[in-house]
Tab-separated table of C-alpha atoms (C1' of nucleotides) and ligand atoms in Angstrom:
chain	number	residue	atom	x	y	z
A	1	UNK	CA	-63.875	-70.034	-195.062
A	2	UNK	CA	-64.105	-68.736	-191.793
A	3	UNK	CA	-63.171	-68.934	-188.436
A	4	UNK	CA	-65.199	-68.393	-185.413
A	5	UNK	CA	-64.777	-65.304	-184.489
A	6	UNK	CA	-64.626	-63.899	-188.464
A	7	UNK	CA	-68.006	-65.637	-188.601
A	8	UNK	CA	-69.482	-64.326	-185.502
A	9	UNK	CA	-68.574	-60.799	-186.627
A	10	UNK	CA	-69.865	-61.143	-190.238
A	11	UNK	CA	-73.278	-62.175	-188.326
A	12	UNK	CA	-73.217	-59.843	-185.174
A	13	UNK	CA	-73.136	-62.440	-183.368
A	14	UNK	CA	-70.811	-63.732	-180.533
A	15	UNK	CA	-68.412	-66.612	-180.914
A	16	UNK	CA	-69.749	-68.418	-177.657
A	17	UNK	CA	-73.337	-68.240	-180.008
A	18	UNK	CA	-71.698	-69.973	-182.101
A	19	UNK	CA	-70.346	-72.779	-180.221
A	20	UNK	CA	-74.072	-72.766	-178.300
A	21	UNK	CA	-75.472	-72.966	-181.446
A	22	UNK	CA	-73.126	-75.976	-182.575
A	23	UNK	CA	-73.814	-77.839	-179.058
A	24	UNK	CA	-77.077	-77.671	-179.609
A	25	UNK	CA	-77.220	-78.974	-183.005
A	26	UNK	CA	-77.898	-76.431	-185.141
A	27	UNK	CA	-74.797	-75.428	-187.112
A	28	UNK	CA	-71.697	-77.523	-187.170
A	29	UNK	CA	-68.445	-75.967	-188.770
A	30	UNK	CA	-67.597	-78.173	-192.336
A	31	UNK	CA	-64.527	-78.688	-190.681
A	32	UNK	CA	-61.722	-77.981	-188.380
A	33	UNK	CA	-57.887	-77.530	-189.016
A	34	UNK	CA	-55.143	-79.764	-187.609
A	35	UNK	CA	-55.198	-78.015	-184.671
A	36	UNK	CA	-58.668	-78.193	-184.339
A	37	UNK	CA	-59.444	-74.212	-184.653
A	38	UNK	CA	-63.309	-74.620	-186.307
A	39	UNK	CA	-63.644	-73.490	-189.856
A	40	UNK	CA	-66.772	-72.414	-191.432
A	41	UNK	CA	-67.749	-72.572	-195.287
A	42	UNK	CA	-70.100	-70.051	-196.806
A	43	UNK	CA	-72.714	-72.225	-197.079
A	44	UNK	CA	-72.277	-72.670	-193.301
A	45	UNK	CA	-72.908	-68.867	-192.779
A	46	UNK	CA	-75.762	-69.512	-194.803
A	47	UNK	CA	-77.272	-71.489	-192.565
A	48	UNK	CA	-76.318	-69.419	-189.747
A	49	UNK	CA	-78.119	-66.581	-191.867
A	50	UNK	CA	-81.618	-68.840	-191.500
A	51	UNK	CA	-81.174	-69.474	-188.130
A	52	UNK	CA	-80.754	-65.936	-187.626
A	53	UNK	CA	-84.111	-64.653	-190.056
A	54	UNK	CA	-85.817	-67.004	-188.152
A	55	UNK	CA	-85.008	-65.703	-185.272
A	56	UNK	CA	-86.181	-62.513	-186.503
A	57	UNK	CA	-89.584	-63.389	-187.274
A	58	UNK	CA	-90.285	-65.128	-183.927
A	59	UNK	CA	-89.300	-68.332	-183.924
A	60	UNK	CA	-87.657	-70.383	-180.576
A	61	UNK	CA	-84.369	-72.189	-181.460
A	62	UNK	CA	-85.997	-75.259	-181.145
A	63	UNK	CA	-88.416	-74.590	-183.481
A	64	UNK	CA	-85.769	-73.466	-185.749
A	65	UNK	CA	-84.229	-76.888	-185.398
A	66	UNK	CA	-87.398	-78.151	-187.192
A	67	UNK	CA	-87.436	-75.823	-189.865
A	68	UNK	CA	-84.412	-76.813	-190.807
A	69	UNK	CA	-84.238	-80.585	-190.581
A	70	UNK	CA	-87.800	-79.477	-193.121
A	71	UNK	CA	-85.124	-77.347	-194.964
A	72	UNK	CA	-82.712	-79.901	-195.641
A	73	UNK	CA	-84.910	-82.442	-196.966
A	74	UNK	CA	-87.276	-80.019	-198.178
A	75	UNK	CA	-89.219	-82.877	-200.805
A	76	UNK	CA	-90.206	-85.522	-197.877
A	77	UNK	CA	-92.325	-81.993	-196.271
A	78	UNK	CA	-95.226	-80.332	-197.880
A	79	UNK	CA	-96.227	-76.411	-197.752
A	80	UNK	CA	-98.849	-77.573	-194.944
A	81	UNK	CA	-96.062	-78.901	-192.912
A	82	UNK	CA	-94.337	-75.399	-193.207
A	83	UNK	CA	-97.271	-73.156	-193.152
A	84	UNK	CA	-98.742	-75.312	-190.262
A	85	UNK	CA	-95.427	-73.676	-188.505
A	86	UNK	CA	-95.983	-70.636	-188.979
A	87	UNK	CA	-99.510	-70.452	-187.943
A	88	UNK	CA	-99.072	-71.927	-184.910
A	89	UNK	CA	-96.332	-69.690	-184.067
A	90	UNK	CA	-98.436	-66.537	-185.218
A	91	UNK	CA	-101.487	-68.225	-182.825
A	92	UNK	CA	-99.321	-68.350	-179.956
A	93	UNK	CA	-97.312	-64.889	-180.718
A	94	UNK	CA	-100.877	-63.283	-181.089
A	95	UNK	CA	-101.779	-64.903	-177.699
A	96	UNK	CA	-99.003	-63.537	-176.055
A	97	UNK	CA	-100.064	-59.889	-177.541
A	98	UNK	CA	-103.521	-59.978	-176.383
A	99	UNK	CA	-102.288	-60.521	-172.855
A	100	UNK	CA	-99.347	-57.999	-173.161
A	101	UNK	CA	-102.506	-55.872	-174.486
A	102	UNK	CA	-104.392	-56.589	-171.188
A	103	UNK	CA	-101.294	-55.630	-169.110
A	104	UNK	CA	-101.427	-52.323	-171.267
A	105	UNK	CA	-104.550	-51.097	-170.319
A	106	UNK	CA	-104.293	-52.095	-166.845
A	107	UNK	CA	-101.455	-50.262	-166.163
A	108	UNK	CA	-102.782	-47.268	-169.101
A	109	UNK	CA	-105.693	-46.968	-166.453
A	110	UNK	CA	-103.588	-47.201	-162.752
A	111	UNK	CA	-101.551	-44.654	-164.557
A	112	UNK	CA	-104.388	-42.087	-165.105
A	113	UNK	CA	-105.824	-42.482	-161.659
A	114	UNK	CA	-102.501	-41.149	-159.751
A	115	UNK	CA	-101.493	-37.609	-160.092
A	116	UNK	CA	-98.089	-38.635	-160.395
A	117	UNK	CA	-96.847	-35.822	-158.304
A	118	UNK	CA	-95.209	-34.849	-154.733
A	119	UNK	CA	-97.702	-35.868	-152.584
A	120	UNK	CA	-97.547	-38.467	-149.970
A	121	UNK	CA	-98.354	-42.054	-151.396
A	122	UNK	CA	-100.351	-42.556	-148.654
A	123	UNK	CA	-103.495	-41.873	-150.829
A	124	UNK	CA	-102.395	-43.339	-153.861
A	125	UNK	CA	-104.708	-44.799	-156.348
A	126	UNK	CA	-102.636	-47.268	-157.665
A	127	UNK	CA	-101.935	-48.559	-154.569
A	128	UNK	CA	-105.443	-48.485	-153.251
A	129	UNK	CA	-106.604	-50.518	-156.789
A	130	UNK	CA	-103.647	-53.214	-155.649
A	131	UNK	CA	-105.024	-53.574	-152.435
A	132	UNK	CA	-108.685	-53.970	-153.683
A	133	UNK	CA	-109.965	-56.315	-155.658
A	134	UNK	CA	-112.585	-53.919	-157.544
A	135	UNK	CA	-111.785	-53.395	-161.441
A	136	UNK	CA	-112.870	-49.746	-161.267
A	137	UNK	CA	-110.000	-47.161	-159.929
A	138	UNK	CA	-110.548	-44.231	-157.886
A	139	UNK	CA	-108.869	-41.017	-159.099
A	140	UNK	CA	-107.301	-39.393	-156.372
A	141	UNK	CA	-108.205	-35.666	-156.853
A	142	UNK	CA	-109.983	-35.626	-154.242
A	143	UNK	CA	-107.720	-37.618	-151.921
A	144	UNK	CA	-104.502	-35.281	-151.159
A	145	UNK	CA	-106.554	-32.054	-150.853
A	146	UNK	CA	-106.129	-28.785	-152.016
A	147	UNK	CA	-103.676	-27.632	-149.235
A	148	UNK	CA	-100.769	-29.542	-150.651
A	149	UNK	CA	-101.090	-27.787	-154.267
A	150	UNK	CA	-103.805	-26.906	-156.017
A	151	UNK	CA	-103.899	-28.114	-159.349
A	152	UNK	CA	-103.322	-31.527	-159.617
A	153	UNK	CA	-104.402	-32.754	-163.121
A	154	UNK	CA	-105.460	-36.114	-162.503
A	155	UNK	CA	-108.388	-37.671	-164.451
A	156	UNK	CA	-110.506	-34.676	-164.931
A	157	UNK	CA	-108.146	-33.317	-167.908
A	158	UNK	CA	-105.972	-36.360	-168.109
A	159	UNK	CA	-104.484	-36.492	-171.601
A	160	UNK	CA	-100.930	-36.776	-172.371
A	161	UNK	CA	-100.253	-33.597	-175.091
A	162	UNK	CA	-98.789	-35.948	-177.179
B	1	UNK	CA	-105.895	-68.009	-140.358
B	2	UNK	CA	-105.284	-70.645	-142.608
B	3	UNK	CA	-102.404	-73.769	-143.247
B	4	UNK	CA	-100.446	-73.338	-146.350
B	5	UNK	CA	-102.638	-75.471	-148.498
B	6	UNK	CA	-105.861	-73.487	-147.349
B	7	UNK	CA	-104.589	-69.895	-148.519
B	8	UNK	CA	-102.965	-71.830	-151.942
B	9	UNK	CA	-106.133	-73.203	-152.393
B	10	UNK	CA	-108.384	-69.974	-151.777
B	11	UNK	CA	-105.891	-68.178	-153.743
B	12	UNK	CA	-105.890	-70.433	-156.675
B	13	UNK	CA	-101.937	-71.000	-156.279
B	14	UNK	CA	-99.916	-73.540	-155.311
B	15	UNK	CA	-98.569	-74.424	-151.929
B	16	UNK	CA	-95.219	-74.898	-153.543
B	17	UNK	CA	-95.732	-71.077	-154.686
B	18	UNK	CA	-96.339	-69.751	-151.211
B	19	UNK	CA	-93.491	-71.181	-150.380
B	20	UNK	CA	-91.424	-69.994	-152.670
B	21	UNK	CA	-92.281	-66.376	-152.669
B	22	UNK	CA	-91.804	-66.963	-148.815
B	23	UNK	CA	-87.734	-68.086	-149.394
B	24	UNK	CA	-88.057	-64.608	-151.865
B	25	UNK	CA	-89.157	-62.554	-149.474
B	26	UNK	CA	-92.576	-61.651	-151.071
B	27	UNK	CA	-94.725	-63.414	-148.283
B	28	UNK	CA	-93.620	-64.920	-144.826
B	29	UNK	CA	-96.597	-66.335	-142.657
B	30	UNK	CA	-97.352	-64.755	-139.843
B	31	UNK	CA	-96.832	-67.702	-137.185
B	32	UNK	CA	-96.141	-70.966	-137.382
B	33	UNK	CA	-97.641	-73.823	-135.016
B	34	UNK	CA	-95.070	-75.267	-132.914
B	35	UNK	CA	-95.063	-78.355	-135.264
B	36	UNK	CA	-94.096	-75.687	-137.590
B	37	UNK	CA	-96.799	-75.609	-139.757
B	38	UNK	CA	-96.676	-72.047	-141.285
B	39	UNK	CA	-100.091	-70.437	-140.592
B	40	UNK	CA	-101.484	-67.355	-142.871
B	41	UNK	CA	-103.558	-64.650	-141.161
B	42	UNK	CA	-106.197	-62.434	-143.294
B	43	UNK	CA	-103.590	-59.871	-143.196
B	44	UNK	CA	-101.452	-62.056	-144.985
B	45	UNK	CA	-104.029	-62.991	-147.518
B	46	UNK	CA	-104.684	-59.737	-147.984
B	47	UNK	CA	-100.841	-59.373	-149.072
B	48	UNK	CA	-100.947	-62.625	-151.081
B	49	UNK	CA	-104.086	-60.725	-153.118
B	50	UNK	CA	-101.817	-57.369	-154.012
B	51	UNK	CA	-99.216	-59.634	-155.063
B	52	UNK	CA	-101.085	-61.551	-157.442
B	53	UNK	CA	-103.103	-58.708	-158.391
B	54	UNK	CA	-99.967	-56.956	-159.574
B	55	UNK	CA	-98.724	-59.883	-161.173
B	56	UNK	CA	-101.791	-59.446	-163.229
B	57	UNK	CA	-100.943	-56.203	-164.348
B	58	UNK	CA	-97.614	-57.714	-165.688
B	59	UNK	CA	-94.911	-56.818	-162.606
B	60	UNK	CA	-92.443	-58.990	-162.015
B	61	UNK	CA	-92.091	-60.860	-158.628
B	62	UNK	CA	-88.912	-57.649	-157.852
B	63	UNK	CA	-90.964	-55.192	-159.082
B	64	UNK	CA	-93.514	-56.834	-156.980
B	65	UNK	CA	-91.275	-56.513	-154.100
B	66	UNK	CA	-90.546	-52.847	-154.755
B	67	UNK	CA	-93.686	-52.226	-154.704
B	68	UNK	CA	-94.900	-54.018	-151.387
B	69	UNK	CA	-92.129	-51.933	-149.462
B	70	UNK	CA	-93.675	-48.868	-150.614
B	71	UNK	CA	-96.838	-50.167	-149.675
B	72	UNK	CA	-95.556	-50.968	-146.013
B	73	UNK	CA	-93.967	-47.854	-145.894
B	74	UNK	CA	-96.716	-45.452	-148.370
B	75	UNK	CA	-96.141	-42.153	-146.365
B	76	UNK	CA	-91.902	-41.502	-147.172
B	77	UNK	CA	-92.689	-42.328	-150.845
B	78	UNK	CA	-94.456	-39.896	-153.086
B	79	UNK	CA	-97.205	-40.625	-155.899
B	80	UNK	CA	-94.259	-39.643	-158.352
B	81	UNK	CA	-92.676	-42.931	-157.226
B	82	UNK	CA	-95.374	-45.007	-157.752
B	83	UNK	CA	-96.515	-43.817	-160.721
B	84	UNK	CA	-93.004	-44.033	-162.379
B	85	UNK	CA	-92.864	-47.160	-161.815
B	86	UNK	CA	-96.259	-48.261	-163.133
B	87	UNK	CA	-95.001	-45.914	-166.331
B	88	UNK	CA	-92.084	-47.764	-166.585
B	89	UNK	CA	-93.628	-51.128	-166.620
B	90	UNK	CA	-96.297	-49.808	-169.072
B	91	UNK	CA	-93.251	-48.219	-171.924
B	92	UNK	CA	-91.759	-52.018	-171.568
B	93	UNK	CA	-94.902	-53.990	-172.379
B	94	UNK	CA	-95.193	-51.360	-174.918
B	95	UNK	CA	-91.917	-52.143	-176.288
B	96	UNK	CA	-92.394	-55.696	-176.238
B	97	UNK	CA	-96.039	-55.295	-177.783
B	98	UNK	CA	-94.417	-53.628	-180.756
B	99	UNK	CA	-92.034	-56.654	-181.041
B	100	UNK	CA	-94.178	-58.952	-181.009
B	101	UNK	CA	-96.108	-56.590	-183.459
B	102	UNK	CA	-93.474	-57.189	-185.929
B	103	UNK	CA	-93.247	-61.053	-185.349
B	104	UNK	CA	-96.822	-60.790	-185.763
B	105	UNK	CA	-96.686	-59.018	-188.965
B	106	UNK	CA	-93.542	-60.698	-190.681
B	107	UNK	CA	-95.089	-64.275	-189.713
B	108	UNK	CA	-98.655	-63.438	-191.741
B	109	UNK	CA	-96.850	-62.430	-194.555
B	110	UNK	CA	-94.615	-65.508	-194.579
B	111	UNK	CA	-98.079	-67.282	-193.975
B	112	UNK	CA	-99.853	-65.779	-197.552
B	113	UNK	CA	-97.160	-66.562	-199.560
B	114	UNK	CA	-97.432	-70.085	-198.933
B	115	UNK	CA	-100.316	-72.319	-200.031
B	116	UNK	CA	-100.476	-74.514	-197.274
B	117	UNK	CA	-101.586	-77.959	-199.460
B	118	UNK	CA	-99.993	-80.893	-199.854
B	119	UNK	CA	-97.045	-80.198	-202.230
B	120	UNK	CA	-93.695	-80.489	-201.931
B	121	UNK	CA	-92.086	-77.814	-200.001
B	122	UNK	CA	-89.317	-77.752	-202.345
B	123	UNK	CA	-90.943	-74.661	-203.751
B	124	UNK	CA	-91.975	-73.352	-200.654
B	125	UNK	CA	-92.362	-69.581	-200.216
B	126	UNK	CA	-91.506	-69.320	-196.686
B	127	UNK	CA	-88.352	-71.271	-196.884
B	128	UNK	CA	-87.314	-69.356	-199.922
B	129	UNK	CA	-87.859	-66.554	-197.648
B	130	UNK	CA	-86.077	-67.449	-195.144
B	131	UNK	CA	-83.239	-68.247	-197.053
B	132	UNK	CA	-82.394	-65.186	-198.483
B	133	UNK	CA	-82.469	-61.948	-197.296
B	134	UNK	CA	-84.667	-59.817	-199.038
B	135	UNK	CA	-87.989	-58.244	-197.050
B	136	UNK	CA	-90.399	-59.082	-200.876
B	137	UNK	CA	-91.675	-62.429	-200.204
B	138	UNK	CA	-92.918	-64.044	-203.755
B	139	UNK	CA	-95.947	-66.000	-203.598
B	140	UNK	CA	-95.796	-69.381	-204.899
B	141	UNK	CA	-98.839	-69.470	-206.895
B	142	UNK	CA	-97.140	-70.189	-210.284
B	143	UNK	CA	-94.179	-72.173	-208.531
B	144	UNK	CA	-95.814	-75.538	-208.033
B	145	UNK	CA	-96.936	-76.262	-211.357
B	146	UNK	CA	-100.888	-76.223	-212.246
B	147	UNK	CA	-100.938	-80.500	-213.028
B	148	UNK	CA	-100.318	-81.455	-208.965
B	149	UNK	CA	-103.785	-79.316	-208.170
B	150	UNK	CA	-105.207	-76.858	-210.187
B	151	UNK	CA	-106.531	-74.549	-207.626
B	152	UNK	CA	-103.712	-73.303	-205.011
B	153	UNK	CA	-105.511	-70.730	-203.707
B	154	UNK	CA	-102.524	-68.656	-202.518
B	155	UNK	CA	-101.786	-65.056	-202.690
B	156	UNK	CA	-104.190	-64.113	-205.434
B	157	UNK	CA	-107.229	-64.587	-202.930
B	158	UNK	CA	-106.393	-65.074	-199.984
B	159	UNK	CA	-108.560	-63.725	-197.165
B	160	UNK	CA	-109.201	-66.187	-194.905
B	161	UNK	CA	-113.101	-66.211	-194.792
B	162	UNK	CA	-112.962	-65.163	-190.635
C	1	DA	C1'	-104.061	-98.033	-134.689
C	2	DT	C1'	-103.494	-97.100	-139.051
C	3	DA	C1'	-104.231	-94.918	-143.387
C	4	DA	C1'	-104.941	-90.702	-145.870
C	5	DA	C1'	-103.999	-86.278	-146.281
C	6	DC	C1'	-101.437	-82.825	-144.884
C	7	DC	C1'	-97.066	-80.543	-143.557
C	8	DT	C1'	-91.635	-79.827	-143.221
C	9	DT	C1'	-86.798	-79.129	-145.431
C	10	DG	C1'	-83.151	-78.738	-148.800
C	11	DG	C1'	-82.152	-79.157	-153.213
C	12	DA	C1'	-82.649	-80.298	-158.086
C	13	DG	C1'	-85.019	-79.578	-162.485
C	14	DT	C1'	-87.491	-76.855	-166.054
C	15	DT	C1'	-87.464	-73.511	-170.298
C	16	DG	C1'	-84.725	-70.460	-173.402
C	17	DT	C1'	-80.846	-68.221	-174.747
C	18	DA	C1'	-77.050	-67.372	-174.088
C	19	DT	C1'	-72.618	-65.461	-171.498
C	20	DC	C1'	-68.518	-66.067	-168.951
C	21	DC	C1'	-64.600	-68.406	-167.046
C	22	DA	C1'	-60.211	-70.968	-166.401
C	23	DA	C1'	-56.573	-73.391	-168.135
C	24	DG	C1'	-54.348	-74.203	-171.830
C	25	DG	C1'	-53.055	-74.612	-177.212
C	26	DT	C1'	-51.984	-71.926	-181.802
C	27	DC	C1'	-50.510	-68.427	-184.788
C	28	DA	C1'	-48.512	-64.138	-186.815
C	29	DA	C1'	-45.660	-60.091	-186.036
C	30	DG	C1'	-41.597	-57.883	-184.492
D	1	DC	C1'	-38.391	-65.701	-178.371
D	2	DT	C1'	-41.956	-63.206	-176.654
D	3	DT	C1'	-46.246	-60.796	-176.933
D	4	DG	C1'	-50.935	-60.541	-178.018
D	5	DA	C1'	-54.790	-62.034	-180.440
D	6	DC	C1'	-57.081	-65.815	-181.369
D	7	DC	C1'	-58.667	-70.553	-180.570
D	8	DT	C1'	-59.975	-75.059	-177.655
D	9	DT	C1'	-62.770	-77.546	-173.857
D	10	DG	C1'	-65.936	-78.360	-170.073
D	11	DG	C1'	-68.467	-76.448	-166.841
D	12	DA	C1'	-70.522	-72.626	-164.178
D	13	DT	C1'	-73.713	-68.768	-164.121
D	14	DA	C1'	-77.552	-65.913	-165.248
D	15	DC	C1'	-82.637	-64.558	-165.597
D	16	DA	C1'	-88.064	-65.739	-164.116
D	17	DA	C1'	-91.039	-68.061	-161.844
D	18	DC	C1'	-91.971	-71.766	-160.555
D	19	DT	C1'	-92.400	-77.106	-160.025
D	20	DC	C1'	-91.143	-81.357	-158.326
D	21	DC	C1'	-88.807	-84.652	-155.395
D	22	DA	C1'	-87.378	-87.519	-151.363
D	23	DA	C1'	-87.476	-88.524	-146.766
D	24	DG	C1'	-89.589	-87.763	-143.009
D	25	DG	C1'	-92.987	-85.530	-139.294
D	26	DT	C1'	-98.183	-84.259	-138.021
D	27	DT	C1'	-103.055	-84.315	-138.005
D	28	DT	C1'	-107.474	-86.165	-138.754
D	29	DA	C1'	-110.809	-89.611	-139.686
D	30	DT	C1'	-112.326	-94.093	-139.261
E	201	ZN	ZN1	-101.306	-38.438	-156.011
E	202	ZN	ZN1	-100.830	-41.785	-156.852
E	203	ZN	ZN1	-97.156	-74.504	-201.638
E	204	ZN	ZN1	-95.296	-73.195	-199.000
DNA sequence: ATAAACCTTGGAGTTGTATCCAAGGTCAAG
DNA sequence: CTTGACCTTGGATACAACTCCAAGGTTTAT
């Protein structure tokens, strides 16, 4: 038996997660004292234990609602049902890492093409590839001249040593 | 120059969006007619193309607007600045990559333990899993008894054939 | 002249996940 | 009996980036 905040420290969680949790339907204290002070069993910290490994895998709070409405009544659901969850989440967590992905080497290649250093941003590459609409960036080694120092390391020998 | 529905159109946005990034600062038409109809010049389009063109990178609509005073400002910033930015964007997609990474991973695994037919999830694999707490996820090959299909082709074989 | 298609504004709603607050009630210790 | 830690509620706020709405004004085509 617990109370809020005893749970909400057993879990790392906050209280107010709690009661935003309980709002929204998915974990109700067993009961409450006189004074109305919510009390939690151990099989409700159970449940607040799934709610939180599901969290951990991926899934939305809504979609954990699902799961365990399937979790309670476990023999009116089949292994498609489930599995059919958890693909569908992997499809659309893999969707969001191939554009994340994109985004990478975007900004892997506006990152090699400036020299990163002193120099004026008035010849920057990354701001010249954000003002054009051509895929291929310009490396600016050329751009600041030699004057202003005279070994700037851009894209030539432009590998992090790590 | 163009109305508000012209540029959203020839930009592929919505008028609504223009509009928007206007009352954020992003984008403010140059004129307006003295109906007040807001009216876009090239320039403006031209402004309307870095934005989206760094939204494609993955900056946010402030980073965005970082970046836009730099641009109308290039010569008091330095390539450093500009670069650190793009090199900070680029470390937090990588950080949220390598979540997602581990969604990715912790959701296939749930998804080969389970068999995905038409049984009862009562001895569902992913539900066990998410149940307790342990990482080892047992696949429920032998758990649904051979007499409801004789063939559960879970675990033991499973490569999907793509 | 009138209908269709466009434009204006301010403001509300969406999704997801909380977090914080104020005003007040409860409980244990000293 | 007072202090401090805890609890209650409802509602407000936050982020991101839109999206939609209503009520009304403007332009263009027929
Ligand atoms: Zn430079
Ligand atoms: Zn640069
Ligand atoms: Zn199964
Ligand atoms: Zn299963």
């Amino acid at each position: 038996m617990y109370r809020i905040g005893e749970l909400a420290q057993l879990c790392e969680v906050k209280a107010d997660t709690l009661r935003f949790y309980e709002k929204h339907g998915l974990l109700s204290p067993s009961s409450r004292t006189d004074s109305g002070y919510r009390i939690y069993t151990e099989a409700d910290a159970e449940r607040l234990r799934f709610i939180l490994r599901a969290k951990a895998v991926g899934f939305t709070l809504a979609e954990i609602t699902e799961l365990l409405s399937i979790e309670l009544d476990k023999s009116n659901w089949a292994c498609a049902d489930v599995k059919g969850m958890v693909d569908d989440k992997l499809a659309s967590v893999e969707a969001k890492i191939a554009e994340l992905n994109h985004f990478q080497l975007s900004l892997q290649r506006l990152s090699q093409a400036c020299c990163g250093g002193p120099e004026s941003a008035e010849h920057c590459s990354i701001l010249e590839a954000l003002e054009s609409n051509t895929d291929s960036i310009r490396c600016e080694n050329d751009k600041h001249g030699f004057a202003e120092h005279e070994f700037t390391k851009a894209c030539t020998d432009k590998q992090d040593p790590i």
